[in-house]
Amino acid sequence: MLSQTVLHRIKAASHVCVFTGAGMSAESGIPTFRERNEGLWAKHDPLEVATPEAYKKNPQLVWDWHVHLAEKVRKASPNAGHQAVAKLQALVPKVTVITQNVDNLHQDAGSCDVLELHGSLFRLTAFVDKNVMYSDERPPVICHLCKGYAVWEQCDHFADRSDLAELKLATGRVPRCPGCGALLRPDIVWFGEMLDPCVLEGAVDAADSCDVLICVGSSLEVEPAASLPYRALRRGAVVVEINPVPTALSATADASLIGKAGDILPGLLRQVWGIEIGR
Ligand code: OAD
C-alpha cells in the first residue's frame, strides 16, 4: 500500500520514469538472470556465453545460446505489468520506460518511449573485434549496412538494408553481414561492453528530470543501470520499488511494494487513478 503523500505525488506527476529489469518479464515466461536455481546465470556461466571474448572463441556456441533465449522470448506476450506500464501513458503527461530487458515486451504492450539500455534480441549487428589491426594500405571503412569496421574491397556496396533486416537470431550457422561479410551478433550489451552512449544519456536525463521513478523487477546489481533509481532518489523524486524480494534500494525508496509486477502494477493504477487492468 502507498502512503497518502506518495499516492498524491504520483497522481500529480508530470513525468514518470519506469525502470525495469528481468523480473518485469518473469510472468511472461522469460527467466530472470540471478534468481537461485531458475536464473539464467545459475545455469550458464555468463563469461562463456555473454562476453565478446566468448564470442571470439566460439561464435557458434554463443549464437546458439542466444537463439535458445530468443525462442523463449518470441513465444512470450506482455503480462499485466507491461500493460499497466503502457496504460500510464494515458494517465501521465510524460512516461519514459528505461528497460534492461532485450525482449521488446514493453513495446509489444504499447509503450512508446522505451530506452533499451542493454539492446535488443530483435536486432543484429556486426561483431567488431577491437584487437584486429588494420594496415595503412587497407584502412577500415564503416559498413553501410551493419555499421561495423570493414575492409573496402570486401564490401558489397549493392547489398540492401533489407538483406540485413531479413536475418535474425535463428538456428543454423552464424550469419554474416550481406554488406561486408562480418560475423553478426545480437545487438545486446555483453559483459565488459559499453552501453550505447545516446541511450544511456537519454536514461540519465530521464532519471534526472522525472517526478516519479518506479523500479520494477531488478536486482540492481549491474552498473551503470543500477545507479539510475538512486540518481532520481537523491534529487528528491518519489521512488517506488516493486519486487517480490527486498533489494539494496528497498530501505531508501519512498515505497517498497513487495510482490510480482503483474499484481502490483495494476494495483498501483487502481489505487492512484482508479483504473482496472485485467490479468
Ligand atoms: P536479475 O535476474 O538480476 O534480477 C531480477 C529481479 O527480478 C530479482 O530482484 C527478482 O527478485 C525480481 N523478480 C522476480 N520475479 C519477479 C516478478 N514477477 N515481478 C517483479 N520482480 C520479480 O535481473 P536484472 O536486474 O534485470 O544484462 O539484471 C540486470 C542485467 O544483468 C540484465 O539486463 C542482464 C544481466 O546480466 C545483460 O544481459 C547485459
mmCIF file of N, CA and C in Angstrom, residues 163-246:
data_model
loop_
_atom_site.group_PDB
_atom_site.id
_atom_site.type_symbol
_atom_site.label_atom_id
_atom_site.label_comp_id
_atom_site.label_asym_id
_atom_site.label_seq_id
_atom_site.Cartn_x
_atom_site.Cartn_y
_atom_site.Cartn_z
ATOM 1 N N ASP A 163 18.370 -6.755 -46.893
ATOM 2 C CA ASP A 163 19.087 -8.041 -46.835
ATOM 3 C C ASP A 163 19.529 -8.323 -45.400
ATOM 4 N N LEU A 164 19.911 -7.245 -44.690
ATOM 5 C CA LEU A 164 20.334 -7.404 -43.297
ATOM 6 C C LEU A 164 19.110 -7.608 -42.402
ATOM 7 N N ALA A 165 18.038 -6.855 -42.694
ATOM 8 C CA ALA A 165 16.834 -6.933 -41.859
ATOM 9 C C ALA A 165 16.210 -8.334 -41.900
ATOM 10 N N GLU A 166 16.442 -9.055 -43.001
ATOM 11 C CA GLU A 166 15.861 -10.407 -43.111
ATOM 12 C C GLU A 166 16.534 -11.401 -42.169
ATOM 13 N N LEU A 167 17.765 -11.090 -41.758
ATOM 14 C CA LEU A 167 18.499 -12.028 -40.897
ATOM 15 C C LEU A 167 18.053 -11.856 -39.457
ATOM 16 N N LYS A 168 17.919 -12.952 -38.739
ATOM 17 C CA LYS A 168 17.544 -12.850 -37.330
ATOM 18 C C LYS A 168 18.187 -13.983 -36.545
ATOM 19 N N LEU A 169 18.015 -13.938 -35.220
ATOM 20 C CA LEU A 169 18.550 -14.981 -34.364
ATOM 21 C C LEU A 169 17.766 -16.265 -34.622
ATOM 22 N N ALA A 170 18.331 -17.149 -35.413
ATOM 23 C CA ALA A 170 17.628 -18.390 -35.735
ATOM 24 C C ALA A 170 18.638 -19.523 -35.804
ATOM 25 N N THR A 171 18.147 -20.732 -35.611
ATOM 26 C CA THR A 171 19.002 -21.914 -35.628
ATOM 27 C C THR A 171 19.801 -21.965 -36.929
ATOM 28 N N GLY A 172 21.033 -22.394 -36.810
ATOM 29 C CA GLY A 172 21.880 -22.516 -38.006
ATOM 30 C C GLY A 172 23.212 -21.832 -37.780
ATOM 31 N N ARG A 173 23.970 -21.734 -38.853
ATOM 32 C CA ARG A 173 25.296 -21.118 -38.731
ATOM 33 C C ARG A 173 25.172 -19.628 -38.454
ATOM 34 N N VAL A 174 26.168 -19.092 -37.777
ATOM 35 C CA VAL A 174 26.175 -17.644 -37.501
ATOM 36 C C VAL A 174 26.177 -16.915 -38.850
ATOM 37 N N PRO A 175 25.212 -16.026 -39.091
ATOM 38 C CA PRO A 175 25.185 -15.361 -40.396
ATOM 39 C C PRO A 175 26.235 -14.260 -40.509
ATOM 40 N N ARG A 176 26.494 -13.871 -41.733
ATOM 41 C CA ARG A 176 27.439 -12.774 -41.980
ATOM 42 C C ARG A 176 26.687 -11.588 -42.576
ATOM 43 N N CYS A 177 27.242 -10.411 -42.365
ATOM 44 C CA CYS A 177 26.605 -9.200 -42.898
ATOM 45 C C CYS A 177 26.624 -9.253 -44.431
ATOM 46 N N PRO A 178 25.473 -9.052 -45.080
ATOM 47 C CA PRO A 178 25.448 -9.073 -46.545
ATOM 48 C C PRO A 178 26.247 -7.914 -47.149
ATOM 49 N N GLY A 179 26.562 -6.910 -46.343
ATOM 50 C CA GLY A 179 27.308 -5.755 -46.850
ATOM 51 C C GLY A 179 28.809 -5.950 -46.825
ATOM 52 N N CYS A 180 29.345 -6.510 -45.742
ATOM 53 C CA CYS A 180 30.811 -6.577 -45.608
ATOM 54 C C CYS A 180 31.334 -7.957 -45.230
ATOM 55 N N GLY A 181 30.425 -8.872 -44.962
ATOM 56 C CA GLY A 181 30.867 -10.231 -44.664
ATOM 57 C C GLY A 181 31.252 -10.450 -43.210
ATOM 58 N N ALA A 182 31.112 -9.416 -42.359
ATOM 59 C CA ALA A 182 31.477 -9.593 -40.943
ATOM 60 C C ALA A 182 30.507 -10.555 -40.259
ATOM 61 N N LEU A 183 31.019 -11.280 -39.281
ATOM 62 C CA LEU A 183 30.127 -12.135 -38.496
ATOM 63 C C LEU A 183 29.142 -11.252 -37.742
ATOM 64 N N LEU A 184 27.898 -11.673 -37.693
ATOM 65 C CA LEU A 184 26.886 -10.894 -36.981
ATOM 66 C C LEU A 184 26.678 -11.444 -35.574
ATOM 67 N N ARG A 185 26.096 -10.632 -34.729
ATOM 68 C CA ARG A 185 25.829 -10.992 -33.332
ATOM 69 C C ARG A 185 24.562 -10.277 -32.902
ATOM 70 N N PRO A 186 23.911 -10.725 -31.845
ATOM 71 C CA PRO A 186 22.752 -9.958 -31.367
ATOM 72 C C PRO A 186 23.197 -8.584 -30.881
ATOM 73 N N ASP A 187 22.355 -7.590 -31.112
ATOM 74 C CA ASP A 187 22.702 -6.203 -30.747
ATOM 75 C C ASP A 187 22.364 -5.964 -29.276
ATOM 76 N N ILE A 188 22.998 -6.752 -28.409
ATOM 77 C CA ILE A 188 22.782 -6.564 -26.973
ATOM 78 C C ILE A 188 24.132 -6.300 -26.308
ATOM 79 N N VAL A 189 24.045 -5.761 -25.101
ATOM 80 C CA VAL A 189 25.283 -5.397 -24.398
ATOM 81 C C VAL A 189 25.757 -6.611 -23.595
ATOM 82 N N TRP A 190 26.957 -7.067 -23.914
ATOM 83 C CA TRP A 190 27.530 -8.186 -23.166
ATOM 84 C C TRP A 190 28.401 -7.645 -22.032
ATOM 85 N N PHE A 191 28.763 -8.540 -21.124
ATOM 86 C CA PHE A 191 29.630 -8.144 -20.003
ATOM 87 C C PHE A 191 30.934 -7.559 -20.548
ATOM 88 N N GLY A 192 31.334 -6.456 -19.946
ATOM 89 C CA GLY A 192 32.585 -5.814 -20.350
ATOM 90 C C GLY A 192 32.401 -4.827 -21.487
ATOM 91 N N GLU A 193 31.179 -4.689 -22.012
ATOM 92 C CA GLU A 193 30.951 -3.751 -23.112
ATOM 93 C C GLU A 193 30.294 -2.467 -22.617
ATOM 94 N N MET A 194 30.493 -1.411 -23.402
ATOM 95 C CA MET A 194 29.893 -0.113 -23.075
ATOM 96 C C MET A 194 28.434 -0.107 -23.528
ATOM 97 N N LEU A 195 27.626 0.655 -22.814
ATOM 98 C CA LEU A 195 26.257 0.875 -23.276
ATOM 99 C C LEU A 195 26.290 1.896 -24.412
ATOM 100 N N ASP A 196 25.270 1.870 -25.245
ATOM 101 C CA ASP A 196 25.155 2.893 -26.287
ATOM 102 C C ASP A 196 25.092 4.254 -25.590
ATOM 103 N N PRO A 197 26.057 5.165 -25.873
ATOM 104 C CA PRO A 197 26.100 6.425 -25.122
ATOM 105 C C PRO A 197 24.837 7.273 -25.280
ATOM 106 N N CYS A 198 24.198 7.207 -26.457
ATOM 107 C CA CYS A 198 22.975 8.023 -26.664
ATOM 108 C C CYS A 198 21.841 7.487 -25.796
ATOM 109 N N VAL A 199 21.732 6.168 -25.728
ATOM 110 C CA VAL A 199 20.657 5.561 -24.932
ATOM 111 C C VAL A 199 20.906 5.850 -23.449
ATOM 112 N N LEU A 200 22.167 5.716 -23.031
ATOM 113 C CA LEU A 200 22.487 5.971 -21.624
ATOM 114 C C LEU A 200 22.221 7.437 -21.270
ATOM 115 N N GLU A 201 22.578 8.333 -22.185
ATOM 116 C CA GLU A 201 22.350 9.758 -21.928
ATOM 117 C C GLU A 201 20.850 10.035 -21.774
ATOM 118 N N GLY A 202 20.053 9.407 -22.623
ATOM 119 C CA GLY A 202 18.594 9.575 -22.539
ATOM 120 C C GLY A 202 18.070 9.072 -21.205
ATOM 121 N N ALA A 203 18.625 7.945 -20.742
ATOM 122 C CA ALA A 203 18.166 7.360 -19.480
ATOM 123 C C ALA A 203 18.569 8.239 -18.292
ATOM 124 N N VAL A 204 19.789 8.768 -18.341
ATOM 125 C CA VAL A 204 20.255 9.650 -17.262
ATOM 126 C C VAL A 204 19.397 10.915 -17.232
ATOM 127 N N ASP A 205 19.128 11.468 -18.408
ATOM 128 C CA ASP A 205 18.275 12.672 -18.480
ATOM 129 C C ASP A 205 16.913 12.392 -17.866
ATOM 130 N N ALA A 206 16.349 11.229 -18.195
ATOM 131 C CA ALA A 206 15.006 10.890 -17.678
ATOM 132 C C ALA A 206 15.049 10.727 -16.155
ATOM 133 N N ALA A 207 16.085 10.027 -15.658
ATOM 134 C CA ALA A 207 16.188 9.835 -14.202
ATOM 135 C C ALA A 207 16.417 11.171 -13.497
ATOM 136 N N ASP A 208 17.088 12.093 -14.203
ATOM 137 C CA ASP A 208 17.408 13.397 -13.605
ATOM 138 C C ASP A 208 16.265 14.403 -13.710
ATOM 139 N N SER A 209 15.226 14.060 -14.466
ATOM 140 C CA SER A 209 14.171 15.068 -14.646
ATOM 141 C C SER A 209 12.778 14.563 -14.253
ATOM 142 N N CYS A 210 12.651 13.259 -13.944
ATOM 143 C CA CYS A 210 11.303 12.745 -13.653
ATOM 144 C C CYS A 210 10.845 13.176 -12.247
ATOM 145 N N ASP A 211 9.537 13.144 -12.063
ATOM 146 C CA ASP A 211 8.978 13.415 -10.725
ATOM 147 C C ASP A 211 8.875 12.125 -9.919
ATOM 148 N N VAL A 212 8.672 11.030 -10.660
ATOM 149 C CA VAL A 212 8.489 9.725 -10.004
ATOM 150 C C VAL A 212 9.274 8.686 -10.795
ATOM 151 N N LEU A 213 9.971 7.809 -10.094
ATOM 152 C CA LEU A 213 10.612 6.675 -10.773
ATOM 153 C C LEU A 213 10.092 5.393 -10.131
ATOM 154 N N ILE A 214 9.586 4.490 -10.976
ATOM 155 C CA ILE A 214 9.091 3.196 -10.468
ATOM 156 C C ILE A 214 10.079 2.131 -10.937
ATOM 157 N N CYS A 215 10.708 1.479 -9.988
ATOM 158 C CA CYS A 215 11.744 0.482 -10.297
ATOM 159 C C CYS A 215 11.121 -0.913 -10.155
ATOM 160 N N VAL A 216 11.065 -1.651 -11.261
ATOM 161 C CA VAL A 216 10.349 -2.930 -11.247
ATOM 162 C C VAL A 216 11.260 -4.104 -11.607
ATOM 163 N N GLY A 217 11.338 -5.090 -10.728
ATOM 164 C CA GLY A 217 11.944 -6.375 -11.085
ATOM 165 C C GLY A 217 13.409 -6.334 -11.457
ATOM 166 N N SER A 218 14.201 -5.573 -10.712
ATOM 167 C CA SER A 218 15.653 -5.607 -10.961
ATOM 168 C C SER A 218 16.395 -5.858 -9.657
ATOM 169 N N SER A 219 17.448 -6.671 -9.736
ATOM 170 C CA SER A 219 18.279 -6.913 -8.551
ATOM 171 C C SER A 219 19.207 -5.727 -8.315
ATOM 172 N N LEU A 220 19.310 -4.823 -9.283
ATOM 173 C CA LEU A 220 20.166 -3.637 -9.205
ATOM 174 C C LEU A 220 21.624 -4.022 -8.938
ATOM 175 N N GLU A 221 22.055 -5.039 -9.664
ATOM 176 C CA GLU A 221 23.442 -5.482 -9.477
ATOM 177 C C GLU A 221 24.333 -5.116 -10.645
ATOM 178 N N VAL A 222 23.740 -4.560 -11.697
ATOM 179 C CA VAL A 222 24.551 -4.268 -12.872
ATOM 180 C C VAL A 222 24.599 -2.762 -13.120
ATOM 181 N N GLU A 223 25.814 -2.239 -13.151
ATOM 182 C CA GLU A 223 26.022 -0.818 -13.438
ATOM 183 C C GLU A 223 26.244 -0.615 -14.937
ATOM 184 N N PRO A 224 25.996 0.550 -15.502
ATOM 185 C CA PRO A 224 25.548 1.746 -14.803
ATOM 186 C C PRO A 224 24.035 1.806 -14.552
ATOM 187 N N ALA A 225 23.304 0.806 -15.064
ATOM 188 C CA ALA A 225 21.835 0.842 -14.931
ATOM 189 C C ALA A 225 21.406 1.003 -13.477
ATOM 190 N N ALA A 226 22.060 0.256 -12.588
ATOM 191 C CA ALA A 226 21.627 0.207 -11.189
ATOM 192 C C ALA A 226 21.661 1.565 -10.496
ATOM 193 N N SER A 227 22.455 2.488 -11.010
ATOM 194 C CA SER A 227 22.560 3.805 -10.358
ATOM 195 C C SER A 227 21.374 4.716 -10.657
ATOM 196 N N LEU A 228 20.622 4.390 -11.716
ATOM 197 C CA LEU A 228 19.584 5.331 -12.154
ATOM 198 C C LEU A 228 18.524 5.602 -11.087
ATOM 199 N N PRO A 229 17.969 4.567 -10.414
ATOM 200 C CA PRO A 229 16.981 4.885 -9.371
ATOM 201 C C PRO A 229 17.561 5.745 -8.254
ATOM 202 N N TYR A 230 18.834 5.540 -7.927
ATOM 203 C CA TYR A 230 19.458 6.329 -6.852
ATOM 204 C C TYR A 230 19.645 7.788 -7.273
ATOM 205 N N ARG A 231 19.918 8.008 -8.577
ATOM 206 C CA ARG A 231 20.028 9.406 -9.069
ATOM 207 C C ARG A 231 18.711 10.130 -8.825
ATOM 208 N N ALA A 232 17.606 9.448 -9.188
ATOM 209 C CA ALA A 232 16.283 10.072 -9.024
ATOM 210 C C ALA A 232 16.004 10.314 -7.541
ATOM 211 N N LEU A 233 16.362 9.336 -6.733
ATOM 212 C CA LEU A 233 16.117 9.418 -5.284
ATOM 213 C C LEU A 233 16.869 10.599 -4.661
ATOM 214 N N ARG A 234 18.148 10.745 -5.025
ATOM 215 C CA ARG A 234 18.985 11.820 -4.466
ATOM 216 C C ARG A 234 18.436 13.201 -4.814
ATOM 217 N N ARG A 235 17.780 13.292 -5.975
ATOM 218 C CA ARG A 235 17.251 14.569 -6.446
ATOM 219 C C ARG A 235 15.922 14.914 -5.778
ATOM 220 N N GLY A 236 15.349 13.944 -5.090
ATOM 221 C CA GLY A 236 14.077 14.215 -4.417
ATOM 222 C C GLY A 236 12.854 13.716 -5.167
ATOM 223 N N ALA A 237 13.074 12.982 -6.279
ATOM 224 C CA ALA A 237 11.918 12.373 -6.967
ATOM 225 C C ALA A 237 11.357 11.268 -6.067
ATOM 226 N N VAL A 238 10.083 10.961 -6.245
ATOM 227 C CA VAL A 238 9.495 9.836 -5.495
ATOM 228 C C VAL A 238 9.969 8.544 -6.160
ATOM 229 N N VAL A 239 10.526 7.639 -5.381
ATOM 230 C CA VAL A 239 10.977 6.354 -5.935
ATOM 231 C C VAL A 239 10.181 5.222 -5.291
ATOM 232 N N VAL A 240 9.534 4.431 -6.183
ATOM 233 C CA VAL A 240 8.729 3.296 -5.721
ATOM 234 C C VAL A 240 9.380 2.034 -6.278
ATOM 235 N N GLU A 241 9.589 1.047 -5.435
ATOM 236 C CA GLU A 241 10.165 -0.207 -5.916
ATOM 237 C C GLU A 241 9.136 -1.328 -5.874
ATOM 238 N N ILE A 242 9.148 -2.158 -6.918
ATOM 239 C CA ILE A 242 8.249 -3.325 -6.964
ATOM 240 C C ILE A 242 9.102 -4.566 -7.194
ATOM 241 N N ASN A 243 9.073 -5.479 -6.263
ATOM 242 C CA ASN A 243 9.903 -6.691 -6.345
ATOM 243 C C ASN A 243 9.388 -7.675 -5.290
ATOM 244 N N PRO A 244 9.366 -8.967 -5.588
ATOM 245 C CA PRO A 244 8.923 -9.920 -4.555
ATOM 246 C C PRO A 244 9.893 -10.028 -3.381
ATOM 247 N N VAL A 245 11.166 -9.631 -3.621
ATOM 248 C CA VAL A 245 12.136 -9.659 -2.518
ATOM 249 C C VAL A 245 12.797 -8.290 -2.376
ATOM 250 N N PRO A 246 13.156 -7.907 -1.160
ATOM 251 C CA PRO A 246 13.799 -6.598 -0.995
ATOM 252 C C PRO A 246 15.164 -6.554 -1.687
#
